[in-house]
PDB file of C-alpha atoms in Angstrom:
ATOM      1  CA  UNK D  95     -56.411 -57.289  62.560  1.00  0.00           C
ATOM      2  CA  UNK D  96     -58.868 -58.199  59.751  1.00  0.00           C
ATOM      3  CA  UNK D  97     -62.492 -58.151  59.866  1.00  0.00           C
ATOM      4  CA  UNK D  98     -64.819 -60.875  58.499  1.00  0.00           C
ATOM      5  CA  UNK D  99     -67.827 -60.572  57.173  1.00  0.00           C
ATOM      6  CA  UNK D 100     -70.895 -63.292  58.685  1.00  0.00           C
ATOM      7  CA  UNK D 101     -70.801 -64.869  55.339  1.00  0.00           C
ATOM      8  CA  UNK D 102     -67.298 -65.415  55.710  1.00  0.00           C
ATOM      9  CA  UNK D 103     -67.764 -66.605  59.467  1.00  0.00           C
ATOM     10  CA  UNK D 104     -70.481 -68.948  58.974  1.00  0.00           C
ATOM     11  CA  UNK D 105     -68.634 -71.008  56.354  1.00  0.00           C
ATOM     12  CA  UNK D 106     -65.286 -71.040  58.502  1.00  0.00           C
ATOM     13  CA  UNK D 107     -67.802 -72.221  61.071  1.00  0.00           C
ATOM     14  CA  UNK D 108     -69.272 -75.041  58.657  1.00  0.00           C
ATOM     15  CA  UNK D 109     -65.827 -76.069  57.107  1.00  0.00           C
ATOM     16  CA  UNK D 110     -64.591 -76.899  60.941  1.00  0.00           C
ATOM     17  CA  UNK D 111     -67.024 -78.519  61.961  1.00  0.00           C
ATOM     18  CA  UNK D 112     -67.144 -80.676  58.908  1.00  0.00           C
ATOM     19  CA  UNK D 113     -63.703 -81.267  59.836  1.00  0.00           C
ATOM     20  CA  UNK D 114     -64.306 -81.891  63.683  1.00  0.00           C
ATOM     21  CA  UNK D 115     -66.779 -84.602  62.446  1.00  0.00           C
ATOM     22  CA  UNK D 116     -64.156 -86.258  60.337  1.00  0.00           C
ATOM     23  CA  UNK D 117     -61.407 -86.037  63.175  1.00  0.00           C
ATOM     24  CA  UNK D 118     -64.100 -87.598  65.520  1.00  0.00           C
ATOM     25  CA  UNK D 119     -64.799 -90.139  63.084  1.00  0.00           C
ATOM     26  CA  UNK D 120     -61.758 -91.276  62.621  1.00  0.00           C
ATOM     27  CA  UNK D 121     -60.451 -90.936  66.410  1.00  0.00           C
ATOM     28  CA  UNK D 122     -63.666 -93.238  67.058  1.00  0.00           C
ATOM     29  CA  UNK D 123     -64.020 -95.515  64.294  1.00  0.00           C
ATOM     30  CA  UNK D 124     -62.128 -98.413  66.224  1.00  0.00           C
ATOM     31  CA  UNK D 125     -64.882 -97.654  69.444  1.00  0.00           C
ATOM     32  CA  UNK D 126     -67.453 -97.915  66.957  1.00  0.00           C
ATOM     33  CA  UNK D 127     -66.072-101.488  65.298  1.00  0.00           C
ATOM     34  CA  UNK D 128     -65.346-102.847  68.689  1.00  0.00           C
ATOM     35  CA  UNK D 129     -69.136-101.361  69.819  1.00  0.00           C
ATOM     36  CA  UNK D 130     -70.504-103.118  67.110  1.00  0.00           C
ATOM     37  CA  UNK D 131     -69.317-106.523  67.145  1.00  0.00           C
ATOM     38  CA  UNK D 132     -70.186-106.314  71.068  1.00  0.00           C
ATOM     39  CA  UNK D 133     -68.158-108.314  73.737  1.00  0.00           C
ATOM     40  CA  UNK D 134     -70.038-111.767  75.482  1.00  0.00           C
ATOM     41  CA  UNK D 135     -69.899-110.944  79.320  1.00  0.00           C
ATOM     42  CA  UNK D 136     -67.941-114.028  80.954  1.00  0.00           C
ATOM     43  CA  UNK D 137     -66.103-115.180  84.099  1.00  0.00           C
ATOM     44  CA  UNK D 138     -62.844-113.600  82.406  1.00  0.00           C
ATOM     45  CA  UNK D 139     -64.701-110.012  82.139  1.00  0.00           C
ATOM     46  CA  UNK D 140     -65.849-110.295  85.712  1.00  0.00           C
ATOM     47  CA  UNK D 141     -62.336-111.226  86.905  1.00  0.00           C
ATOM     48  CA  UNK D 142     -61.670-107.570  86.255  1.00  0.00           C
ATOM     49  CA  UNK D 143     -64.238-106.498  88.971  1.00  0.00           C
ATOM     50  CA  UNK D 144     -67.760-106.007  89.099  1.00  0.00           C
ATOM     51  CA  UNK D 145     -67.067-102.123  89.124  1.00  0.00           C
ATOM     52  CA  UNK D 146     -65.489-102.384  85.665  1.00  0.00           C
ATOM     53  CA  UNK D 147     -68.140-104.437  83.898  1.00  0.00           C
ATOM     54  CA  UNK D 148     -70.996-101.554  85.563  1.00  0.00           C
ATOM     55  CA  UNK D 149     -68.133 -98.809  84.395  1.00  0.00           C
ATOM     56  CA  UNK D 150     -68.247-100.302  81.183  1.00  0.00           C
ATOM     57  CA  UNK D 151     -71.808-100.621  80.587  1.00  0.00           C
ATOM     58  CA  UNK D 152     -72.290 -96.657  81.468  1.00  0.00           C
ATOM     59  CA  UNK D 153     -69.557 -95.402  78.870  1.00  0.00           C
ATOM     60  CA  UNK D 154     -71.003 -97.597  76.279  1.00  0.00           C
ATOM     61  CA  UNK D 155     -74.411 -99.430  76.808  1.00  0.00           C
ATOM     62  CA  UNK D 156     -75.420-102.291  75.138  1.00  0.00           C
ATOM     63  CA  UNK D 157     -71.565-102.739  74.547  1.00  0.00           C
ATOM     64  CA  UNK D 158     -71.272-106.021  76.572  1.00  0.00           C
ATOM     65  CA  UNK D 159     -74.335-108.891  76.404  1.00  0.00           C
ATOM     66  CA  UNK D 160     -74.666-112.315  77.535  1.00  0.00           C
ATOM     67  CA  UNK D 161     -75.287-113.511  73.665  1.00  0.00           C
ATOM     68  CA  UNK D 162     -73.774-116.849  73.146  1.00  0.00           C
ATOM     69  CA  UNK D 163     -72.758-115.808  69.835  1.00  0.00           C
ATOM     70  CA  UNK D 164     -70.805-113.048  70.474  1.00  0.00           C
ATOM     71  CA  UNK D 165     -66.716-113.510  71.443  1.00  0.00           C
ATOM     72  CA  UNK D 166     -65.536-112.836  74.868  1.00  0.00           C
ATOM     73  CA  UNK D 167     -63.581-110.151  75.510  1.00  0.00           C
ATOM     74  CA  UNK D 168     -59.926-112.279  74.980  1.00  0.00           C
ATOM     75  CA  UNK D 169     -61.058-112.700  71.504  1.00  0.00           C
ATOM     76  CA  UNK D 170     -61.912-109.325  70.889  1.00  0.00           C
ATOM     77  CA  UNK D 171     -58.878-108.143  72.441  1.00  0.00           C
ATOM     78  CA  UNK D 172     -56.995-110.587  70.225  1.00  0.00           C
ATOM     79  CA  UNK D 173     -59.524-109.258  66.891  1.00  0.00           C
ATOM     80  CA  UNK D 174     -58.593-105.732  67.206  1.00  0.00           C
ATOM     81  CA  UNK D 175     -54.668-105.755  68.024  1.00  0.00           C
ATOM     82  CA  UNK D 176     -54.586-105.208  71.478  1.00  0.00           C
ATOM     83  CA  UNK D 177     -51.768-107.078  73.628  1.00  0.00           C
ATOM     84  CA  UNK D 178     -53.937-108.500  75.744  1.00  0.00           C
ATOM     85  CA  UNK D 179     -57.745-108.612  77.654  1.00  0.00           C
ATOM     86  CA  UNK D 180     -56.082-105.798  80.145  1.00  0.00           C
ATOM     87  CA  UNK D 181     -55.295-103.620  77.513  1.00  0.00           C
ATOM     88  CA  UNK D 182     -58.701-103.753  76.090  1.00  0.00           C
ATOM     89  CA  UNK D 183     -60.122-102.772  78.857  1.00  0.00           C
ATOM     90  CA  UNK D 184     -58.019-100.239  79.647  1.00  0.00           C
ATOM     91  CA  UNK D 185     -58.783 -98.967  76.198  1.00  0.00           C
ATOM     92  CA  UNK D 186     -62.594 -99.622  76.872  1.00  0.00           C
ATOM     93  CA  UNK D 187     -62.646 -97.280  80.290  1.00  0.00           C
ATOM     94  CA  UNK D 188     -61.013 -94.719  78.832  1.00  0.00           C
ATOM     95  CA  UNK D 189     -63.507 -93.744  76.819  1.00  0.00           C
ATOM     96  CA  UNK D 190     -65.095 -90.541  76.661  1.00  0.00           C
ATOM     97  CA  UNK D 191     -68.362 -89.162  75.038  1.00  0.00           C
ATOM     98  CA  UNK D 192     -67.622 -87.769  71.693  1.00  0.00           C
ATOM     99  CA  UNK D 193     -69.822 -84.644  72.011  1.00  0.00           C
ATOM    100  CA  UNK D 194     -67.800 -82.763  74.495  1.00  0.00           C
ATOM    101  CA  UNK D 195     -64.398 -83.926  72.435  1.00  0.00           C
ATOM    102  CA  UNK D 196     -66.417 -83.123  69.284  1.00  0.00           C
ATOM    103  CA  UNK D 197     -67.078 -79.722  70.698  1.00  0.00           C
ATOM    104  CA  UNK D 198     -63.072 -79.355  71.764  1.00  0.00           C
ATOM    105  CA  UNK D 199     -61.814 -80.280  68.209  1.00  0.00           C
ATOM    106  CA  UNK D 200     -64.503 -77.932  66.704  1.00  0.00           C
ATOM    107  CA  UNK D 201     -62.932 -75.190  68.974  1.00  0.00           C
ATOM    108  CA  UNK D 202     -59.551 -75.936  68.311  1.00  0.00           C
ATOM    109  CA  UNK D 203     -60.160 -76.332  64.630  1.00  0.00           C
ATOM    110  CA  UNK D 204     -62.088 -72.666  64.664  1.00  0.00           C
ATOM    111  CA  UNK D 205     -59.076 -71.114  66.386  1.00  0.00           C
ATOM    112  CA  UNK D 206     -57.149 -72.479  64.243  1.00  0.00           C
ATOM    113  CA  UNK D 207     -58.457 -71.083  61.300  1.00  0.00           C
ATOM    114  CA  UNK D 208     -59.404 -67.720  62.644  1.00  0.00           C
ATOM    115  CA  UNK D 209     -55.638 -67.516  63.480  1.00  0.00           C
ATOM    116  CA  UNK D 210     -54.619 -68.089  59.550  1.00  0.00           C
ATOM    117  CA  UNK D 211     -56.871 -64.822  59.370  1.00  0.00           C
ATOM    118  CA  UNK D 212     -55.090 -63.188  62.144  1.00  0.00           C
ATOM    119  CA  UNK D 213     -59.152 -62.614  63.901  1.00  0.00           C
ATOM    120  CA  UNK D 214     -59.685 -63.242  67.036  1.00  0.00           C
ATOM    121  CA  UNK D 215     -63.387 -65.358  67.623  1.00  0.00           C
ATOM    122  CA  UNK D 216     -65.677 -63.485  68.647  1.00  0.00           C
ATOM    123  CA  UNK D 217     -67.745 -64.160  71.836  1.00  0.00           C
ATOM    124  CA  UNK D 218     -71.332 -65.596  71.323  1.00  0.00           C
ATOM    125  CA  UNK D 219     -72.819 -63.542  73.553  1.00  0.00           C
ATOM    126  CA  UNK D 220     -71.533 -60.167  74.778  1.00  0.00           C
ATOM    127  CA  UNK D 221     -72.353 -59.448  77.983  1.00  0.00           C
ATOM    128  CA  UNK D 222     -72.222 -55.520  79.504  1.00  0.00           C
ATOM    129  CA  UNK D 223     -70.947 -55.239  82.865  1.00  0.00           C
ATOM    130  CA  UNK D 224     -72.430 -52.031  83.467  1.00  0.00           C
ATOM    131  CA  UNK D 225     -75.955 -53.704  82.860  1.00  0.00           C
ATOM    132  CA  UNK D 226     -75.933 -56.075  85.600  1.00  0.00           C
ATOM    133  CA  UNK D 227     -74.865 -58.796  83.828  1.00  0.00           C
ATOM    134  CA  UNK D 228     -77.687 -58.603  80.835  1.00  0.00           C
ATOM    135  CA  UNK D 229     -77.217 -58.729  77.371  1.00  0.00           C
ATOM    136  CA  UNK D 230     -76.906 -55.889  75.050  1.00  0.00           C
ATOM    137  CA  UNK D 231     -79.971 -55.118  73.381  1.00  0.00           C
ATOM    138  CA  UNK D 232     -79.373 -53.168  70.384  1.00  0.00           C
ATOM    139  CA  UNK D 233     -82.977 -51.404  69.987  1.00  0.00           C
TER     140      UNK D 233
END
């Protein structure tokens, strides 16, 4: 097994998560077009259920307004390629926060490349049981 130096760590570190941000980026970027056109809140959007509009509001606030200007949610659906209003939905509610799935790609990504260098990662914290559950101080 090969040992890295912290110089070496660090910028395995800082390449993957310049990569997790790029993966996120792109896994997001058609949340973020959606998100930024918005989606008018009508009779048809309410037709799904109260619960889904509130659901939909607490993944991604400030997603749906009353705005005349804006398109209801058939047109957005239409917009963006989806086969219908359900599926854009569906597609809406299934969203998750991107820090935690940031965090999961940067992890993946890390292991990923510690595994090219046949390392294992190292824990952030190292923890002796002997100690009753307190760090190791070194001094």
């Amino acid at each position: 097994m090969q040992e890295l130096t912290k110089a070496e760590f660090r910028q395995i570190k800082k390449v993957c998560k310049k990569q997790a941000e790029a993966v996120i980026t792109e896994m997001y970027q058609r949340y973020d077009d959606i998100w930024w056109r918005r989606i008018r809140i009508t009779q048809s959007l309410y037709d799904h259920g109260e619960d889904t509009v509130r659901e939909i509001n607490r993944l991604m606030p400030n997603l749906l307004t009353h705005q005349p200007h804006i398109s209801p949610s058939d047109e957005v659906a239409a917009d963006f390629g989806f086969e219908s209003e359900d599926a854009l939905i569906e597609f809406l509610l299934a969203y998750t926060p991107r820090g935690p799935m940031r965090e999961e790609v940067y992890e993946g990504l890390l292991a990923q490349s510690l595994a090219a260098y046949n390392v294992q990662p190292a824990p952030e914290h190292s923890v002796n049981a002997n100690s009753g559950g307190l760090a190791d101080i070194p001094f």
